[in-house]
CSV table of C-alpha atoms in Angstrom, one decimal:
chain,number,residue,atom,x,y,z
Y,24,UNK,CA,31.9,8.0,13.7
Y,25,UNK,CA,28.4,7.4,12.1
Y,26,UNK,CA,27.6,4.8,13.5
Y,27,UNK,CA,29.0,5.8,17.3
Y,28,UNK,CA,26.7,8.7,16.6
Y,29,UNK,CA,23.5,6.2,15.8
Y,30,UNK,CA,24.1,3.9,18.7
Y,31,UNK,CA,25.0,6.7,21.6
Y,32,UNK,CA,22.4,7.6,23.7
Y,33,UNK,CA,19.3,9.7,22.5
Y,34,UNK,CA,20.5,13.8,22.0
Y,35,UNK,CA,19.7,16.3,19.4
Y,36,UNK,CA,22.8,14.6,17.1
Y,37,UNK,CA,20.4,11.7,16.9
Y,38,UNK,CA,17.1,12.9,16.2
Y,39,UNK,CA,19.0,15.7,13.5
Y,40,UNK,CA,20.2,12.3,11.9
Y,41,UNK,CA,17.1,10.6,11.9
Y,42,UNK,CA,15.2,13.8,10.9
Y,43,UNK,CA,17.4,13.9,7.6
Y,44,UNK,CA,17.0,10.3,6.7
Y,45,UNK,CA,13.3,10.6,7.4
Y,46,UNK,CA,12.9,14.1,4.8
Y,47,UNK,CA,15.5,12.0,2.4
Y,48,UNK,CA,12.8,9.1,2.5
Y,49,UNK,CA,9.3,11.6,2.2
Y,50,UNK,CA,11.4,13.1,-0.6
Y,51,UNK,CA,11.6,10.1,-2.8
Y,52,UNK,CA,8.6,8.6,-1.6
Y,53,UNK,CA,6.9,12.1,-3.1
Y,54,UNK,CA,8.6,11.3,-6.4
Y,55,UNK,CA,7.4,8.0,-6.2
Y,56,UNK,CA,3.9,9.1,-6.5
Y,57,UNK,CA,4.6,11.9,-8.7
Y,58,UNK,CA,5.3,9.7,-11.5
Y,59,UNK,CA,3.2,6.6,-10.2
Y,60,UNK,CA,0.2,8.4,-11.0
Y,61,UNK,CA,1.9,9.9,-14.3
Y,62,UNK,CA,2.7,5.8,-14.9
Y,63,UNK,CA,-0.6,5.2,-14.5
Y,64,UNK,CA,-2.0,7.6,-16.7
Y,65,UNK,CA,0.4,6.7,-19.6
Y,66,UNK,CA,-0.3,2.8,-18.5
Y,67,UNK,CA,-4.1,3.4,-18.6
Y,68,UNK,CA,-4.0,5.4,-21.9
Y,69,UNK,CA,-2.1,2.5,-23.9
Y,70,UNK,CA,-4.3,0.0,-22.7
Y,71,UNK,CA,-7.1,2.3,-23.7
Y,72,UNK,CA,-5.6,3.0,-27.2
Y,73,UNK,CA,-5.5,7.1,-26.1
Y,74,UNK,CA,-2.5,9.7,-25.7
Y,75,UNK,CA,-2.8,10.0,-21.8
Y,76,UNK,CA,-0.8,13.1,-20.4
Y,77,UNK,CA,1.5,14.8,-22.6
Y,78,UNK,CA,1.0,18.3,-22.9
Y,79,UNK,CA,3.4,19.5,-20.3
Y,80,UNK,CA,7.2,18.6,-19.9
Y,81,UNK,CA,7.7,17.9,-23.3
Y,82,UNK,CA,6.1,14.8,-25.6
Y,83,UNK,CA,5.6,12.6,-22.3
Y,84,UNK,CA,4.2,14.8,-20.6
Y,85,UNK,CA,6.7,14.6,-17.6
Y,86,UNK,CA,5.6,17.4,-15.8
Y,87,UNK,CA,2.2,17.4,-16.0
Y,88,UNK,CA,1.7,15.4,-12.2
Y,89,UNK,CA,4.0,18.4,-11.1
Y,90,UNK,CA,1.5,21.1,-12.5
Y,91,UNK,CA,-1.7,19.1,-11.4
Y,92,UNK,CA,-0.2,19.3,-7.8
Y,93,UNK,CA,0.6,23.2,-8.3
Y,94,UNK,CA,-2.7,23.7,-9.5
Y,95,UNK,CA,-4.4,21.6,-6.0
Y,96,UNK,CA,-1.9,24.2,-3.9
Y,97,UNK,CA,-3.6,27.3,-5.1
Y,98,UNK,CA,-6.9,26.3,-5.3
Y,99,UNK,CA,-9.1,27.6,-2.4
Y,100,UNK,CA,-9.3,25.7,0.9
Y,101,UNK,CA,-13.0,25.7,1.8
Y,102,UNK,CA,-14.4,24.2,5.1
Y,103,UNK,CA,-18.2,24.2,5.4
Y,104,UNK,CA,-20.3,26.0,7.6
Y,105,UNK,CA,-21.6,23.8,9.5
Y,106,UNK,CA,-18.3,21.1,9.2
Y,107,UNK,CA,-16.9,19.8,13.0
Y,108,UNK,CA,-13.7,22.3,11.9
Y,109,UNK,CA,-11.0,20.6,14.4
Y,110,UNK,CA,-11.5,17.3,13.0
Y,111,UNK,CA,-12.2,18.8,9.5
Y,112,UNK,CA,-8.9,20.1,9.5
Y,113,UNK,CA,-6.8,17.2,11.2
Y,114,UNK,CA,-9.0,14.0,9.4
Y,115,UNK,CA,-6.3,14.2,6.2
Y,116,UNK,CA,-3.3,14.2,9.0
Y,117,UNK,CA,-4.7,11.0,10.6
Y,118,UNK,CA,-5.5,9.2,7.2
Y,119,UNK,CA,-1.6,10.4,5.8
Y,120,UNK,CA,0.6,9.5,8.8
Y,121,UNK,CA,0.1,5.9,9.0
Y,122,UNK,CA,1.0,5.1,5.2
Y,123,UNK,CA,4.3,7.1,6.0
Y,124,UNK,CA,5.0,5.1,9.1
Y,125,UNK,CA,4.7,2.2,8.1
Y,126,UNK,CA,8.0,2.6,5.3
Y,127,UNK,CA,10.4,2.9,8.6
Y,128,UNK,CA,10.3,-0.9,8.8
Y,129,UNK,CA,10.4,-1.7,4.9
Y,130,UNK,CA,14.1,-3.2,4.3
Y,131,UNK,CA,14.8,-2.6,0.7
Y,132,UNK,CA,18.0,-4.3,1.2
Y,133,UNK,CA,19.8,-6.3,3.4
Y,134,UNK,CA,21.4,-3.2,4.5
Y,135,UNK,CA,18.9,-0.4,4.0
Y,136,UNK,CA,16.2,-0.3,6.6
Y,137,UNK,CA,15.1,2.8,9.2
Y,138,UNK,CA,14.2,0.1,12.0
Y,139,UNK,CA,14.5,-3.2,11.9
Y,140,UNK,CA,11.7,-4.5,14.5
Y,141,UNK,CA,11.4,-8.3,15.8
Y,142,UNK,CA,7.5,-7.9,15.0
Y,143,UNK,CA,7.8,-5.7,12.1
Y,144,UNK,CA,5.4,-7.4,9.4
Y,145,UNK,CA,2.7,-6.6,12.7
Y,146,UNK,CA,3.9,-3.1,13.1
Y,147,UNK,CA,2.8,-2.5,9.5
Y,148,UNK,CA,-0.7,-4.1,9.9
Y,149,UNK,CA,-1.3,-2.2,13.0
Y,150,UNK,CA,-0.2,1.0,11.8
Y,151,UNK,CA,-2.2,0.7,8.6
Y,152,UNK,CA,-5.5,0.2,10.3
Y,153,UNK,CA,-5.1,3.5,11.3
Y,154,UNK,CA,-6.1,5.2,8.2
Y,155,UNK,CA,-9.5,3.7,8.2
Y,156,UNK,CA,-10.1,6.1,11.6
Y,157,UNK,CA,-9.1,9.3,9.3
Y,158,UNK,CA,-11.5,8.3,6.3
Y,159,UNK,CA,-14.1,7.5,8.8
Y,160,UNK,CA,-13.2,11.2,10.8
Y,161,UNK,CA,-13.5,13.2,7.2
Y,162,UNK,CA,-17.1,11.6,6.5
Y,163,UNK,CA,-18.2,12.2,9.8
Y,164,UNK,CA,-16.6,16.1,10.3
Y,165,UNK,CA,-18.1,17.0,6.5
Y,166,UNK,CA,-21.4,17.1,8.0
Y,167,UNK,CA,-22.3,15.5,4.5
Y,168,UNK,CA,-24.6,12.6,3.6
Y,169,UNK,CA,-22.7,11.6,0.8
Y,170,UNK,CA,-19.3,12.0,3.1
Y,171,UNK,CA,-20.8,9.9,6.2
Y,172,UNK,CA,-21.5,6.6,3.8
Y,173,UNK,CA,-18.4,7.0,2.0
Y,174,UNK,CA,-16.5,6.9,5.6
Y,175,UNK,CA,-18.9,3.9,6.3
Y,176,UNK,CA,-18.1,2.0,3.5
Y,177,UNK,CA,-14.5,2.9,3.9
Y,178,UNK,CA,-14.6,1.5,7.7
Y,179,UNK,CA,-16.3,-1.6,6.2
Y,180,UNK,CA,-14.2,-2.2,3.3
Y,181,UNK,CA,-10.7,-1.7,5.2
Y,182,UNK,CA,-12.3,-3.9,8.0
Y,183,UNK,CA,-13.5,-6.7,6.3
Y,184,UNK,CA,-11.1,-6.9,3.6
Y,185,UNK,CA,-8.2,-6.7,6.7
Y,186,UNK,CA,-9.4,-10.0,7.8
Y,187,UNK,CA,-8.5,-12.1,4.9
Y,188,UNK,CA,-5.6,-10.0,4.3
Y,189,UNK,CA,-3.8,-10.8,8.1
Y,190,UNK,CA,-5.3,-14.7,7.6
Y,191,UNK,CA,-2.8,-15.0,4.4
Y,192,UNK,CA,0.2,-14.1,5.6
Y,193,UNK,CA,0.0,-16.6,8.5
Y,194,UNK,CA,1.6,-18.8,6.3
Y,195,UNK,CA,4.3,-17.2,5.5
Y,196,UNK,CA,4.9,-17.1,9.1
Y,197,UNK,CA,4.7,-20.8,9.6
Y,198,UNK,CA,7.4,-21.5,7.2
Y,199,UNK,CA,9.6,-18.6,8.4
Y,200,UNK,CA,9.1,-19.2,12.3
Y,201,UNK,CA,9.5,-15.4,12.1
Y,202,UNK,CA,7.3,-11.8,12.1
Y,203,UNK,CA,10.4,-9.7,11.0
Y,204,UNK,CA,10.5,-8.8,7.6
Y,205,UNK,CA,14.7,-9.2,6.7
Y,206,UNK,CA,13.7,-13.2,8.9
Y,207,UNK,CA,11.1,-13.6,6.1
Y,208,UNK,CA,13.1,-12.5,2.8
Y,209,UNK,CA,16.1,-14.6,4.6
Y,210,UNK,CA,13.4,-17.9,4.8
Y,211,UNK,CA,12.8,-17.5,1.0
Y,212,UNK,CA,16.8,-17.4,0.2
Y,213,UNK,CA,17.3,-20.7,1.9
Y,214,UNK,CA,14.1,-22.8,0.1
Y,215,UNK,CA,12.4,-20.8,-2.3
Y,216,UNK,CA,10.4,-17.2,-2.8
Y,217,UNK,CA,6.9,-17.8,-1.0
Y,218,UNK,CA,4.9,-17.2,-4.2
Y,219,UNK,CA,5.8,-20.6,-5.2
Y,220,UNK,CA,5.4,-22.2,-1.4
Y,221,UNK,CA,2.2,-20.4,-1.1
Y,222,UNK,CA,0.7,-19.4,-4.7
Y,223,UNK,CA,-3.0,-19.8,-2.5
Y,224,UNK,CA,-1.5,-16.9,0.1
Y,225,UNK,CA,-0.5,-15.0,-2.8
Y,226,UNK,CA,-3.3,-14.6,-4.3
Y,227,UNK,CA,-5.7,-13.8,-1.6
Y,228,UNK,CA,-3.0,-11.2,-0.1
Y,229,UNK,CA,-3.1,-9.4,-3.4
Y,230,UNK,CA,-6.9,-9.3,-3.4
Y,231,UNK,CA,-7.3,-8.3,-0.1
Y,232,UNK,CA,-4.4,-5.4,-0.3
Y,233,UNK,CA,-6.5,-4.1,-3.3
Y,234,UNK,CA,-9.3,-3.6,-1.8
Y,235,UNK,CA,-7.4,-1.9,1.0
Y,236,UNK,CA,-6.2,0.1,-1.3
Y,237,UNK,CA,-9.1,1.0,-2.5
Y,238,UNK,CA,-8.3,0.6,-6.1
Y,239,UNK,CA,-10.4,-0.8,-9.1
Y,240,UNK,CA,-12.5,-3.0,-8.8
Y,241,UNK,CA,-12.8,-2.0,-4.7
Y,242,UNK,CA,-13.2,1.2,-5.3
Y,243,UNK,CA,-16.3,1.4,-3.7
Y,244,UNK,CA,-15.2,4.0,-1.1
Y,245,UNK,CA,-14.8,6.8,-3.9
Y,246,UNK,CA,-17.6,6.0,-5.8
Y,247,UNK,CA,-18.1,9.0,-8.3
Y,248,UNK,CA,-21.5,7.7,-9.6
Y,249,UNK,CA,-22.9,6.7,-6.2
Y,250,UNK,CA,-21.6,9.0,-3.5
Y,251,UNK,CA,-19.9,12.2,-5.7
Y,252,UNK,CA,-16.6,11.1,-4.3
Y,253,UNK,CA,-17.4,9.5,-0.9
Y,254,UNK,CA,-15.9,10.8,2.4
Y,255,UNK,CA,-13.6,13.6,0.3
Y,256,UNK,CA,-16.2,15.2,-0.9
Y,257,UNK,CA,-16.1,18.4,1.1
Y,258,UNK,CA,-12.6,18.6,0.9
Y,259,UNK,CA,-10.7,20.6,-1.5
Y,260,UNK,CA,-6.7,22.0,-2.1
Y,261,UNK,CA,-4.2,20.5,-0.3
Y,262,UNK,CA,-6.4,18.9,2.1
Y,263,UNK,CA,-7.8,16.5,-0.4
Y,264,UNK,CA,-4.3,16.6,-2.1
Y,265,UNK,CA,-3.1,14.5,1.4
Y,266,UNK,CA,-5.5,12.2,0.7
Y,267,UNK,CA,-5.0,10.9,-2.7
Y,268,UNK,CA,-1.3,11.4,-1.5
Y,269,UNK,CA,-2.1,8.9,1.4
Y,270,UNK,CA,-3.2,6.6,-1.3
Y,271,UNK,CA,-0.4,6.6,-3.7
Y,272,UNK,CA,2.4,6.5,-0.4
Y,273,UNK,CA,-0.1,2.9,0.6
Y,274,UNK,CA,0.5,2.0,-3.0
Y,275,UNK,CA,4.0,2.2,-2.0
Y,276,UNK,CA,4.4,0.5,0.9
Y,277,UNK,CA,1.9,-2.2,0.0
Y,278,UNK,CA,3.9,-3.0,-3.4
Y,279,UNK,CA,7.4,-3.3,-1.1
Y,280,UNK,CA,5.7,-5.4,1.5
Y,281,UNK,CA,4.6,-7.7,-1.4
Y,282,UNK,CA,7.7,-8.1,-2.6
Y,283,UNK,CA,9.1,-8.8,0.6
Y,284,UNK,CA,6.6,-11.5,1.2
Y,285,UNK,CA,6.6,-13.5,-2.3
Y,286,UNK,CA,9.1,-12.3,-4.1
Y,287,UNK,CA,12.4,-12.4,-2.0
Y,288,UNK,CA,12.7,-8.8,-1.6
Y,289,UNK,CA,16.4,-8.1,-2.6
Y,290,UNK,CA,17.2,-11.6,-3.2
Y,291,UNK,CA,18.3,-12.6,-7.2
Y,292,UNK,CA,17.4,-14.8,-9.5
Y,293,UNK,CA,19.6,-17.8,-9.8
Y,294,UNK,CA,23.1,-17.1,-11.6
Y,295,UNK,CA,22.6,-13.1,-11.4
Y,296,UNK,CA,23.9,-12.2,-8.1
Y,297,UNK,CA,26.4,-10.0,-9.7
Y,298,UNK,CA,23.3,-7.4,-10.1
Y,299,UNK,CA,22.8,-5.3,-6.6
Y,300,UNK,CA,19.9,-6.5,-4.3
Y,301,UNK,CA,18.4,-3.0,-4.9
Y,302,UNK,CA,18.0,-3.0,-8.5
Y,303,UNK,CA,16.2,-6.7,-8.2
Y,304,UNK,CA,14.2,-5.1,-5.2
Y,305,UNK,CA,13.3,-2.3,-7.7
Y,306,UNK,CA,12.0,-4.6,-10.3
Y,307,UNK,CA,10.0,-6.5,-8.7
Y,308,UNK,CA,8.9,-3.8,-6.9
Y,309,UNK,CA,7.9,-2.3,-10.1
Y,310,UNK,CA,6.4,-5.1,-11.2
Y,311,UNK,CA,3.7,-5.3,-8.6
Y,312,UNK,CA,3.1,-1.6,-8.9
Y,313,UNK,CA,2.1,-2.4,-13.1
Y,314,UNK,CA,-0.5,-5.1,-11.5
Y,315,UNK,CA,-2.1,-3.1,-9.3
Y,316,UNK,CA,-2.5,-0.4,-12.4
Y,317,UNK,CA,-3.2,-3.3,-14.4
Y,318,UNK,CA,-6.0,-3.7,-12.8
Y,319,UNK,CA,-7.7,-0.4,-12.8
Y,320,UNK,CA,-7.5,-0.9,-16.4
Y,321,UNK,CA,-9.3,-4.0,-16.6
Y,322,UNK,CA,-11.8,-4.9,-14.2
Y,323,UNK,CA,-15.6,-3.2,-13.6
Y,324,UNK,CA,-16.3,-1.5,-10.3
Y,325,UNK,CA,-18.0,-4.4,-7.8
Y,326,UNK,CA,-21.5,-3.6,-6.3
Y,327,UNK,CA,-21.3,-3.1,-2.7
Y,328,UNK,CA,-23.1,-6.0,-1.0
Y,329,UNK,CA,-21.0,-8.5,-4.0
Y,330,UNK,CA,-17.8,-7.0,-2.7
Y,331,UNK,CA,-18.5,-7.6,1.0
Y,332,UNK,CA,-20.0,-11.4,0.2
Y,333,UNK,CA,-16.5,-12.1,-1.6
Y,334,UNK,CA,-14.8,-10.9,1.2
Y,335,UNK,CA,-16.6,-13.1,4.1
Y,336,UNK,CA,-17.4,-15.9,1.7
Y,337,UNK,CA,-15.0,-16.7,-0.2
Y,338,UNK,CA,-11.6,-15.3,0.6
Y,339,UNK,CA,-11.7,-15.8,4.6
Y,340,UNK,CA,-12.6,-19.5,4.4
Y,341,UNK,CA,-10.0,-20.0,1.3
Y,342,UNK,CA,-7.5,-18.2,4.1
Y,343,UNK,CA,-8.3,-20.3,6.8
Y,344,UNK,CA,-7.7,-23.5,4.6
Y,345,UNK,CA,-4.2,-22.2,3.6
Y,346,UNK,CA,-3.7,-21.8,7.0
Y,347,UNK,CA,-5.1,-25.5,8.0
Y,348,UNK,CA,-2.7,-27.1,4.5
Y,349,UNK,CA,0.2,-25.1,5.5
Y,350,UNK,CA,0.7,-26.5,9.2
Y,351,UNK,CA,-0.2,-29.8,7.9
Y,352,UNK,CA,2.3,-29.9,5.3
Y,353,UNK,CA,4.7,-28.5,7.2
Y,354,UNK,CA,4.5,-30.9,10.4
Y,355,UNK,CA,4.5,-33.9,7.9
Y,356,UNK,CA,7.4,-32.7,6.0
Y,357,UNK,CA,9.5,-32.0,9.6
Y,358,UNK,CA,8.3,-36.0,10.6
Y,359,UNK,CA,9.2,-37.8,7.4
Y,360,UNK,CA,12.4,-35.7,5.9
């Protein structure tokens, strides 16, 4: 009956459906970040030999991302005086939709998946740019020098950094003949997981998708010391609480896409195929999502004019040679095998 329901022509049945599944997804994807910033706190304090959170919920300190995100609710929403209001009010909208779009073509598993489109891996790279236009919108309607640069270095950054980031995936796309994103974890079951096909794509993607994260040591968009918080400066209460949640959802959805890419997605390691696709999705998953924190923890913030060098200079050319070895090796392997 479900599925009649799903594959009848468009009525109110329908879009109720889809409007569940889509609350069901925001509602997990909102405990994701609940305790993805709690993670990081509690990563960041061990590797800093400090407590981190733990005065509320207990000894861990479980519900102290709950009460931080209480506390952003009843604080004051402020708009200044002399702010562009309309796009004041709708920049955190614009920056927020596109990380929550782009999860309706994530597969998780072979079987979970909100749309499964042909060109799927460039539905999530077109969708993504998006955000760039609301951080660029916020510094612009603050009416705020320190707003305006932080939205023109987040315009650069996301830009730049986009290049290199599109470039190392071409790869994967070679070997897969395919832009779908259940074609490319299917590619990886039948030779091997791309990390190991393309360690140089690998690498370069997981740069490139930090810095479009804006995350240590890119985080030159929300630099405290610099800019006093870059193009969410003016922004207070839940307006600035849909931007750091824009963030954490694009922590999300760029941690699944890796897995998807390089690690098989769903797929298990030899001899345990008795464990569920989403559990090894879930791992792995996890995994990335330690790296990326791993990272905050280690590495010093880049100066601007370095961290736009590295991206023209040295991980666009290193791109372009995967590109360049990966059709070579791949025509020559077709001819002589």
């Amino acid at each position: 009956m479900m599925e009649e329901l799903l594959h009848s022509s468009p009525g109110l049945v329908n879009f109720g459906i889809f409007f569940l599944l889509g609350t069901v997804l925001l509602l997990v994807v909102l405990g994701f970040v609940t305790y993805a910033i709690l993670a990081e706190r509690k990563v960041l304090g061990f590797m800093q030999n400090r407590m981190g959170p733990n005065q509320l919920g207990g000894k861990w300190g479980l519900l102290q991302t709950a009460a931080d995100v209480l506390k952003l609710l009843l604080k004051e929403d402020t708009i200044p005086k002399l702010a562009d209001k309309p796009l004041f009010i709708i920049a955190p909208v614009i920056a927020f939709a596109p990380s929550f779009m782009v999860l309706a073509t994530i597969p998780f598993t072979d079987k979970l998946q909100f749309a499964d489109i042909g060109v799927g891996l460039l539905y999530y790279i077109a969708i993504s740019g998006l955000t760039t236009i609301g951080a660029v919108t916020a510094g612009w309607a603050s009416n705020n020098k320190y707003a305006l640069l932080g939205g023109m270095r987040a315009a650069a950054q996301m830009i730049s950094y986009e290049i290199p980031l599109v470039m190392s995936v071409l790869g994967i796309i070679l070997l897969s003949g395919s832009l779908n994103l259940n074609d490319i974890v299917a590619a990886q079951a039948d030779t091997a997981w791309f990390i190991f096909l393309q360690p140089v794509a690998f690498f370069v993607f997981l740069i490139a998708a930090t810095a479009e994260l804006t995350r240590v040591p890119f985080d030159l968009v929300e630099a405290e010391s610099e800019l006093i918080a870059g193009f969410h400066v003016e922004y207070s209460g839940f307006r600035w609480a849909f931007f750091m949640l824009s963030e954490y959802v694009y922590l999300f959805a760029m941690s699944a896409l890796v897995t998807i890419l390089f690690f098989g997605g769903w797929l298990p390691l030899p001899f345990l195929g008795f464990i569920p696709g989403a559990i090894w999705f879930a791992l792995k998953f996890s995994m990335v999502v330690f790296i990326f924190i791993w990272f905050r923890a280690t590495f010093p913030r880049l100066r601007a004019d370095h961290l736009m060098e590295f991206g023209w200079k040295v991980l666009v050319p290193i791109a372009l040679a995967n590109i360049f070895l990966t059709a070579l090796g791949k025509e020559l392997f077709e001819y002589f095998f």
